[in-house]
JSON list of C-alpha atoms in Angstrom, two decimals:
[
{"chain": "A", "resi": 1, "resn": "UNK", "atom": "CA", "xyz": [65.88, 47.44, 85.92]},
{"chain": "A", "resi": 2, "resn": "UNK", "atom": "CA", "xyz": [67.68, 47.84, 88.97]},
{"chain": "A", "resi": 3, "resn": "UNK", "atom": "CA", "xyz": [70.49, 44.65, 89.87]},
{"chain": "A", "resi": 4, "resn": "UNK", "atom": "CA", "xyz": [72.53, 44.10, 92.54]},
{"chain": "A", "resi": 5, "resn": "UNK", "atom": "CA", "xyz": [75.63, 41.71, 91.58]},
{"chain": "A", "resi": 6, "resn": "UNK", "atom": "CA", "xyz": [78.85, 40.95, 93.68]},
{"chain": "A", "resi": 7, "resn": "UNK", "atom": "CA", "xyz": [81.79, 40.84, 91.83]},
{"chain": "A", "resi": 8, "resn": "UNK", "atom": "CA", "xyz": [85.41, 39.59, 93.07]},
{"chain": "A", "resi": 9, "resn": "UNK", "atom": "CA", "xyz": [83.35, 40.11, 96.22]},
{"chain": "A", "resi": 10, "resn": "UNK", "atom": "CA", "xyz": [82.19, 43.86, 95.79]},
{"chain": "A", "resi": 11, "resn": "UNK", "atom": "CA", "xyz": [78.33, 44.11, 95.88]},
{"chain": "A", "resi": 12, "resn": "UNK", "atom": "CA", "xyz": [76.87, 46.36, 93.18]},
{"chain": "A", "resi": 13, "resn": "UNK", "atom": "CA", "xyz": [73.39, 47.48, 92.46]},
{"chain": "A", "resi": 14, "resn": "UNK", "atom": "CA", "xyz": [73.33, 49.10, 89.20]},
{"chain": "A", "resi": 15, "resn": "UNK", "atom": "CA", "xyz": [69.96, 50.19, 86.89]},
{"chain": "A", "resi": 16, "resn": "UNK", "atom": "CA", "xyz": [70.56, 48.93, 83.76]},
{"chain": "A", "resi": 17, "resn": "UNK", "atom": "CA", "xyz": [68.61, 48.37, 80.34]},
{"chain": "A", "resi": 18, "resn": "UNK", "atom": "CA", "xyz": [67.37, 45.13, 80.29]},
{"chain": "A", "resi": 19, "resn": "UNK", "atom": "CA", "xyz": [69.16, 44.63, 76.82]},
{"chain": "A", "resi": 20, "resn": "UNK", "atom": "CA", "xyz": [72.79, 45.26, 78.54]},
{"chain": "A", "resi": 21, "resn": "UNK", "atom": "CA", "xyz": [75.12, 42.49, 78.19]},
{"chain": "A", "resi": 22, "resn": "UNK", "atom": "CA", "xyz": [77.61, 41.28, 81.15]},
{"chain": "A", "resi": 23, "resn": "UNK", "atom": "CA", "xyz": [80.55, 42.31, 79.22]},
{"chain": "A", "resi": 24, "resn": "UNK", "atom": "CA", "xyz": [79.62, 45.93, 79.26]},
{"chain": "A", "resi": 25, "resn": "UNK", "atom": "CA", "xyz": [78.33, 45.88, 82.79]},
{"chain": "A", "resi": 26, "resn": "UNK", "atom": "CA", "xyz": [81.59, 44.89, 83.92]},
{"chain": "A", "resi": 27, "resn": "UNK", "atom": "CA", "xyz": [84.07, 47.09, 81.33]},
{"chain": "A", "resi": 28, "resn": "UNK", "atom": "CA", "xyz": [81.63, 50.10, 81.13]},
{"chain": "A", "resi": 29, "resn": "UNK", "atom": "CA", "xyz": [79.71, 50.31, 84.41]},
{"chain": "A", "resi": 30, "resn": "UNK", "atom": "CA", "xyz": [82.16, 48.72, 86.78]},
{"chain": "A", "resi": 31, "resn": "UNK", "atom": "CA", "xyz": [85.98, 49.88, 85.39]},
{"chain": "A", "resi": 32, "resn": "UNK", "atom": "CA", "xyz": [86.38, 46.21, 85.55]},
{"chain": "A", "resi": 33, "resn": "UNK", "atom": "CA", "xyz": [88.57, 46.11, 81.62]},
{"chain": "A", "resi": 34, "resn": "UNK", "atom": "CA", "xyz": [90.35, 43.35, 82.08]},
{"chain": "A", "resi": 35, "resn": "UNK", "atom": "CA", "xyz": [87.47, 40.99, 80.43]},
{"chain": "A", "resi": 36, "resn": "UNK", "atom": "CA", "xyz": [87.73, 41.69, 77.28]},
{"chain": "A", "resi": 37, "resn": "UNK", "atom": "CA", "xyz": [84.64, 41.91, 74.47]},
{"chain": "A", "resi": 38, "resn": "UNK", "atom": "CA", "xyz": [86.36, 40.17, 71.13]},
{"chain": "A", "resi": 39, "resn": "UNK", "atom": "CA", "xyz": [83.31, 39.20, 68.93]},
{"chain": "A", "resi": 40, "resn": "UNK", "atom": "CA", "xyz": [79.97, 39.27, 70.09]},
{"chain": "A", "resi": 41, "resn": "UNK", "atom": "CA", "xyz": [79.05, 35.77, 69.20]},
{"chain": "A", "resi": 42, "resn": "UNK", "atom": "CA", "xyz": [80.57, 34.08, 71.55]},
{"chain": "A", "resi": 43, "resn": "UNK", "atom": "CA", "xyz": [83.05, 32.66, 69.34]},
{"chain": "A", "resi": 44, "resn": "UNK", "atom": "CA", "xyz": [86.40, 34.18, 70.73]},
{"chain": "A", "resi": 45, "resn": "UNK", "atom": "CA", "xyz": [85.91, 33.07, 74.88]},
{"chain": "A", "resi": 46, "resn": "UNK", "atom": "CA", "xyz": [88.15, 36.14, 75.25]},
{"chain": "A", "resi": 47, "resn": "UNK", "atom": "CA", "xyz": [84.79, 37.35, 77.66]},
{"chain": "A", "resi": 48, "resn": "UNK", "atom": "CA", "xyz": [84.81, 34.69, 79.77]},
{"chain": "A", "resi": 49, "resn": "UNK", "atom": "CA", "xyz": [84.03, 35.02, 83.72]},
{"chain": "A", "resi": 50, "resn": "UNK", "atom": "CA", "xyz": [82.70, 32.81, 85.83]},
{"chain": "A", "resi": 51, "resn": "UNK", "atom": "CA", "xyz": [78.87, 33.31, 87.64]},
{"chain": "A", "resi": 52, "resn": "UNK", "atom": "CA", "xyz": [78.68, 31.30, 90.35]},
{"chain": "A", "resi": 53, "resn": "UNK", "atom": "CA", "xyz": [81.92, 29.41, 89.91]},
{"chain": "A", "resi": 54, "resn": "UNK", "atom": "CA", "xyz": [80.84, 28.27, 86.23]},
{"chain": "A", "resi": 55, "resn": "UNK", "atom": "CA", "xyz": [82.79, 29.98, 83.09]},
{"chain": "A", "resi": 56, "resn": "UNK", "atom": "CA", "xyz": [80.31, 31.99, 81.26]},
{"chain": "A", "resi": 57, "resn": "UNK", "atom": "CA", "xyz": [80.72, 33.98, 77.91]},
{"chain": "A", "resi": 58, "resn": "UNK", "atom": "CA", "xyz": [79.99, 37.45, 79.43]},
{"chain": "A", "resi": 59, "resn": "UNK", "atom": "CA", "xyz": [79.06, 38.67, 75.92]},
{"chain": "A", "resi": 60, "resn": "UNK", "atom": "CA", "xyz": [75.68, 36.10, 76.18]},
{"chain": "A", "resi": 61, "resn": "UNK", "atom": "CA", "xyz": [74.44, 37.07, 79.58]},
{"chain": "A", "resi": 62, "resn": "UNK", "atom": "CA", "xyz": [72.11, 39.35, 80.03]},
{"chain": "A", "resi": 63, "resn": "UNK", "atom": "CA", "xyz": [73.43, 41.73, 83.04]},
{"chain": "A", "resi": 64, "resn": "UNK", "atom": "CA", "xyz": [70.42, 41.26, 84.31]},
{"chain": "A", "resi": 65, "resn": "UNK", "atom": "CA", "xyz": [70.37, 37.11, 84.77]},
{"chain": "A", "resi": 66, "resn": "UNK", "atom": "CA", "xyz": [73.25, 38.57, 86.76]},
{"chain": "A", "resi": 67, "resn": "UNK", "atom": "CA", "xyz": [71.34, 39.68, 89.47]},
{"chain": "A", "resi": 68, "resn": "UNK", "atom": "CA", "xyz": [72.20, 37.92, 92.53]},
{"chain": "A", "resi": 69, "resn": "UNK", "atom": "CA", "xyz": [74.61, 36.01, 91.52]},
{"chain": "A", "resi": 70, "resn": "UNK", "atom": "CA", "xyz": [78.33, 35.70, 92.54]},
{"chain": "A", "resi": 71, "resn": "UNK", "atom": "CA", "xyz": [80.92, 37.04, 89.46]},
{"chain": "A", "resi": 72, "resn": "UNK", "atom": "CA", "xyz": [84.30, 36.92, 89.13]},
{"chain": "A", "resi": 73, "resn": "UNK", "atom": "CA", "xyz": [86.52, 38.39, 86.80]},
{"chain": "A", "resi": 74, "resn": "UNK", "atom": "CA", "xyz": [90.11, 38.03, 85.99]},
{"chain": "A", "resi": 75, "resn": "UNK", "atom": "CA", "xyz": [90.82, 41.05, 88.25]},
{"chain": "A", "resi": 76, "resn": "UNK", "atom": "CA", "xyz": [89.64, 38.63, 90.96]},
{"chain": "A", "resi": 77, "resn": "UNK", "atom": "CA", "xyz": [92.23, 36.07, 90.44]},
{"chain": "A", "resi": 78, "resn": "UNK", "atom": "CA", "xyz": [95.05, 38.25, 92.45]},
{"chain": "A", "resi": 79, "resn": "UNK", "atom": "CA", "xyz": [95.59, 37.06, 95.75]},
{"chain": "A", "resi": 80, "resn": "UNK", "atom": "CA", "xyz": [96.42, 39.22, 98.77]},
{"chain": "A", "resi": 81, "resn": "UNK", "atom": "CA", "xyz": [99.80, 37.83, 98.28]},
{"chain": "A", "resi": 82, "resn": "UNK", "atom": "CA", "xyz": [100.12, 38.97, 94.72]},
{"chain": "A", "resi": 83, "resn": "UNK", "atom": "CA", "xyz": [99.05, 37.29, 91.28]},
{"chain": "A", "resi": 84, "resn": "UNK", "atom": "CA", "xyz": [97.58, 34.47, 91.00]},
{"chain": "A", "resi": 85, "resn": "UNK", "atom": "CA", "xyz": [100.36, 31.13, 89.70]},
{"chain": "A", "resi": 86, "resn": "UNK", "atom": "CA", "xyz": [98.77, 30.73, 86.90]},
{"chain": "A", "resi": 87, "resn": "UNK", "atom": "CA", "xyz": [99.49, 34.55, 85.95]},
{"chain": "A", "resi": 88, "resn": "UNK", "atom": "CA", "xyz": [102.89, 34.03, 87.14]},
{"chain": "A", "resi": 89, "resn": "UNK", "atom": "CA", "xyz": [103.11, 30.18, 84.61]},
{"chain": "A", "resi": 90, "resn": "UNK", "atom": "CA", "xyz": [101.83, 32.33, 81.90]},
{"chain": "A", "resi": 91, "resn": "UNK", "atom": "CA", "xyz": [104.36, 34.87, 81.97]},
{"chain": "A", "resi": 92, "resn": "UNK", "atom": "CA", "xyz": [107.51, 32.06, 83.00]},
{"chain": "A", "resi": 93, "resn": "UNK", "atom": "CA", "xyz": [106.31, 29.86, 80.01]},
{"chain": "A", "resi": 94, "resn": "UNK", "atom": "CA", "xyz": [105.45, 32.84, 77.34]},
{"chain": "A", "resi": 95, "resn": "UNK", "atom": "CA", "xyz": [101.69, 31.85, 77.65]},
{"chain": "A", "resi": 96, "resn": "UNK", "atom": "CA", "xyz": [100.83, 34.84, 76.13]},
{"chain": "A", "resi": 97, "resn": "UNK", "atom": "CA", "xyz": [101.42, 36.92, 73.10]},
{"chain": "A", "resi": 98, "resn": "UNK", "atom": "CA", "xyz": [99.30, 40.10, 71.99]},
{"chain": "A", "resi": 99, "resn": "UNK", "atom": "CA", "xyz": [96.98, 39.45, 75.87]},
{"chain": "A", "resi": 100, "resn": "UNK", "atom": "CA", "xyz": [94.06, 39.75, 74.11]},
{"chain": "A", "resi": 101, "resn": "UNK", "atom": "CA", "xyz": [92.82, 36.27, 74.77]},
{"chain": "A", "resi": 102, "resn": "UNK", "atom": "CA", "xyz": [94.58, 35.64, 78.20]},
{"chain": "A", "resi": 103, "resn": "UNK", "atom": "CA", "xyz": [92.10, 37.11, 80.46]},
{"chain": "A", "resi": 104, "resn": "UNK", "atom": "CA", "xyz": [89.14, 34.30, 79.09]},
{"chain": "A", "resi": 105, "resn": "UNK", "atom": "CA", "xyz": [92.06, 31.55, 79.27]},
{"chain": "A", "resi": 106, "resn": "UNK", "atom": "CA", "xyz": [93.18, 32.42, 82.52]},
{"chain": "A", "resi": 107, "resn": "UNK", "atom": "CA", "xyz": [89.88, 32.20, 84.15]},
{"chain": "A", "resi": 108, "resn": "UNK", "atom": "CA", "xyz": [89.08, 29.05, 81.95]},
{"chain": "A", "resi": 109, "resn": "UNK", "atom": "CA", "xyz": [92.37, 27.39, 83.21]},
{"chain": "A", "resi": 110, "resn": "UNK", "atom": "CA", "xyz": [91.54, 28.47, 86.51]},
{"chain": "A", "resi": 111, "resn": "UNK", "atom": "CA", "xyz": [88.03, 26.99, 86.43]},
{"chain": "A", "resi": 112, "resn": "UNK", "atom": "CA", "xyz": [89.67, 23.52, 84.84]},
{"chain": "A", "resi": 113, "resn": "UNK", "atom": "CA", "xyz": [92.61, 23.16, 87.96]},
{"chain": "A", "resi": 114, "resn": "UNK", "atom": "CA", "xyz": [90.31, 24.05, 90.83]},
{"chain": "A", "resi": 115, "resn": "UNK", "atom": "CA", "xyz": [88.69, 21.01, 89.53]},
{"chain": "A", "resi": 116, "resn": "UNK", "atom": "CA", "xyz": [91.71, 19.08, 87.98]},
{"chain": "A", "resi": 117, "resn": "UNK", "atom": "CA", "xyz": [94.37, 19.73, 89.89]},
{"chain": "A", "resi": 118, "resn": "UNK", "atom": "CA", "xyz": [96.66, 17.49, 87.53]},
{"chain": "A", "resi": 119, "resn": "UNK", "atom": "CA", "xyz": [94.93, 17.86, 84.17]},
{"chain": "A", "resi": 120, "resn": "UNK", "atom": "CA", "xyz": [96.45, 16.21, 81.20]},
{"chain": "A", "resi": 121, "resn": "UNK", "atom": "CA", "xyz": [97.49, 17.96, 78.16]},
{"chain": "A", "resi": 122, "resn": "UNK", "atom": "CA", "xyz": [94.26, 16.57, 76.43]},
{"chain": "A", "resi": 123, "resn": "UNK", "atom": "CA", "xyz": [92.07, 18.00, 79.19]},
{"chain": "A", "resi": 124, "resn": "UNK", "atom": "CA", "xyz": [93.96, 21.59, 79.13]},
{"chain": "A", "resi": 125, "resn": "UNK", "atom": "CA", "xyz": [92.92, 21.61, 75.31]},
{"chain": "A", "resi": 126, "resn": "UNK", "atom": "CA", "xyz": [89.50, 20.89, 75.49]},
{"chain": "A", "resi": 127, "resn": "UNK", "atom": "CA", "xyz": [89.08, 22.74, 78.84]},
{"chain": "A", "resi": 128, "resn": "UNK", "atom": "CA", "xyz": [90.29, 25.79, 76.47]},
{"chain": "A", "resi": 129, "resn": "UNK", "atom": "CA", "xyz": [88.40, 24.52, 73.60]},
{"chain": "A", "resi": 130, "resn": "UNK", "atom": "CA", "xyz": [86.24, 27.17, 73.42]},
{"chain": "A", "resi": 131, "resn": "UNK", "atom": "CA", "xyz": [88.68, 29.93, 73.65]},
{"chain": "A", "resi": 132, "resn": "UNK", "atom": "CA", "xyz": [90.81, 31.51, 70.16]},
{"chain": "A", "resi": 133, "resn": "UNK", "atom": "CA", "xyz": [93.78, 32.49, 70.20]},
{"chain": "A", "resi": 134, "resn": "UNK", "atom": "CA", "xyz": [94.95, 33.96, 66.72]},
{"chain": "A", "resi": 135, "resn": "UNK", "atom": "CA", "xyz": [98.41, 34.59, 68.09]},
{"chain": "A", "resi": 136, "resn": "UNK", "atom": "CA", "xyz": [99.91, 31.29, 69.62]},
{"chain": "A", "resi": 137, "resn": "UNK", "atom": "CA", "xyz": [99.82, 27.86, 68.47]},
{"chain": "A", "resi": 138, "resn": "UNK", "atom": "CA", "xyz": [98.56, 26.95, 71.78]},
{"chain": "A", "resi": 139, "resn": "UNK", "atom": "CA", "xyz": [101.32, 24.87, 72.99]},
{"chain": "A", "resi": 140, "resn": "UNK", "atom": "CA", "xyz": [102.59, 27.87, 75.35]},
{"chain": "A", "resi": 141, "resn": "UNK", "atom": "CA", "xyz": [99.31, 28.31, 77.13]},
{"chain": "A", "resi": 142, "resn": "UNK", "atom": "CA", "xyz": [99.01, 24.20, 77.31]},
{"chain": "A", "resi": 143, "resn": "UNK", "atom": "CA", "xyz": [102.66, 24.77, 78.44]},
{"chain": "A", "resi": 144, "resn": "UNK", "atom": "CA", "xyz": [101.78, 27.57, 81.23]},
{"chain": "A", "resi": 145, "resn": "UNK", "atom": "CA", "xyz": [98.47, 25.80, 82.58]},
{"chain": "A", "resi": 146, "resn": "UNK", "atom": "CA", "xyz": [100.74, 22.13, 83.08]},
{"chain": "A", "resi": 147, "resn": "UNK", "atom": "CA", "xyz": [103.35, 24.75, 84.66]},
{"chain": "A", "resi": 148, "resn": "UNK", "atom": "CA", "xyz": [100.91, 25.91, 87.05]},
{"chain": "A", "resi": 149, "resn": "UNK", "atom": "CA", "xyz": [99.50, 22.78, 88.19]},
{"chain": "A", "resi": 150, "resn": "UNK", "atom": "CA", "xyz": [102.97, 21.79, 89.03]},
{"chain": "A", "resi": 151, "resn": "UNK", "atom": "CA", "xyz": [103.83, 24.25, 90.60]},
{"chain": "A", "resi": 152, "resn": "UNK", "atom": "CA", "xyz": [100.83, 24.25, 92.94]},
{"chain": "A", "resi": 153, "resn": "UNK", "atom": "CA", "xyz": [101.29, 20.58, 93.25]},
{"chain": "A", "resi": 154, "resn": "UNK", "atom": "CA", "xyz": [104.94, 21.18, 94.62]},
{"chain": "A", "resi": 155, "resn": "UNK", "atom": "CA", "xyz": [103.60, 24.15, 97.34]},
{"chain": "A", "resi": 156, "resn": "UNK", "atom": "CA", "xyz": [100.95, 21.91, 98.28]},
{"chain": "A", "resi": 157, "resn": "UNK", "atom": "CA", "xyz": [103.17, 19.41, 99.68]}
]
C-alpha cells in the first residue's frame, strides 16, 4: 500500500506491507533510530511518538493508520536553537541511565508539559505510567521533567 506520512515535518510516501508496524517504518524505512522497539507488546513505552500530537506506542500502529497523519519523533524535539530543555533537564539531573527508555519518556514528558506546564510529581508519574525503565528508580526522570518545567517557567517570564 502506498502512504504518505509527515514526520518532524518531512512528508514521506512510502509502499509498505500492510502488516508493517510504525516502529519499523520510522527505524527501518526512514533512518529515524532514535525511537526505539523494546518489546513488542506495548509494555516497555520505549516506542512512543506522538500522531497528531497524541503519544502513541509506535509498536501498535499499523504504518499504514499512519497515512496522513502528522508524526513526530524524538528527533523532532531539537529546536533550531539546539535540544530541546527537557533533553538538556535530563542530562543536568541524570534522567537517564543505559538511554534505552529516554526517547519514549522524553516525548511522553513532552506531551504531559505542553499540556501541564507545572505538573506535580504525582502527574509526572502517571503521565510516565506507561513507560519502564529497568535502570532508574524513577526519581531522576521525575527529577528532570520538574527541572524542565522550571526552567521553562523561569524563560517564560
Amino acid at each position: 500500500m502506498e502512504i504518505t506520512v509527515t514526520v518532524n515535518g518531512q512528508e514521506h510516501t512510502r509502499e509498505v506491507e500492510p502488516r508493517l508496524l510504525l516502529v519499523h517504518l520510522l527505524r527501518d524505512e526512514l533512518g529515524l533510530t532514535g525511537t526505539h522497539w523494546g518489546c513488542d507488546t506495548s509494555n516497555c513505552g520505549a516506542c512512543t511518538v506522538w500522531m497528531d500530537r497524541i503519544p502513541v506506542k509506535s509498536c501498535t500502529v499499523l504504518a499504514v493508520m499512519a497515512d496522513g497523519r502528522d508524526v513526530h519523533t524524538v528527533e523532532g524535539l531539537e529546536t533550531p536553537f539546539g535540544l530541546d530543555q527537557l533533553q538538556v533537564s535530563f542530562m543536568a539531573c541524570h534522567g537517564l541511565q543505559c538511554g534505552f527508555c529516554t526517547p519514549g519518556m522524553l516525548m511522553t514528558a513532552r506531551w504531559l508539559l505542553d499540556r501541564n506546564p507545572d505538573p506535580t510529581d504525582t502527574q509526572i508519574r502517571e503521565a510516565i505510567s506507561g513507560q519502564t525503565c529497568r535502570c532508574t528508580g524513577y526519581e531522576n526522570i521525575v527529577r528532570s521533567v520538574r527541572h524542565a518545567a522550571e526552567a521553562e517557567a523561569e524563560r517564560a517570564s
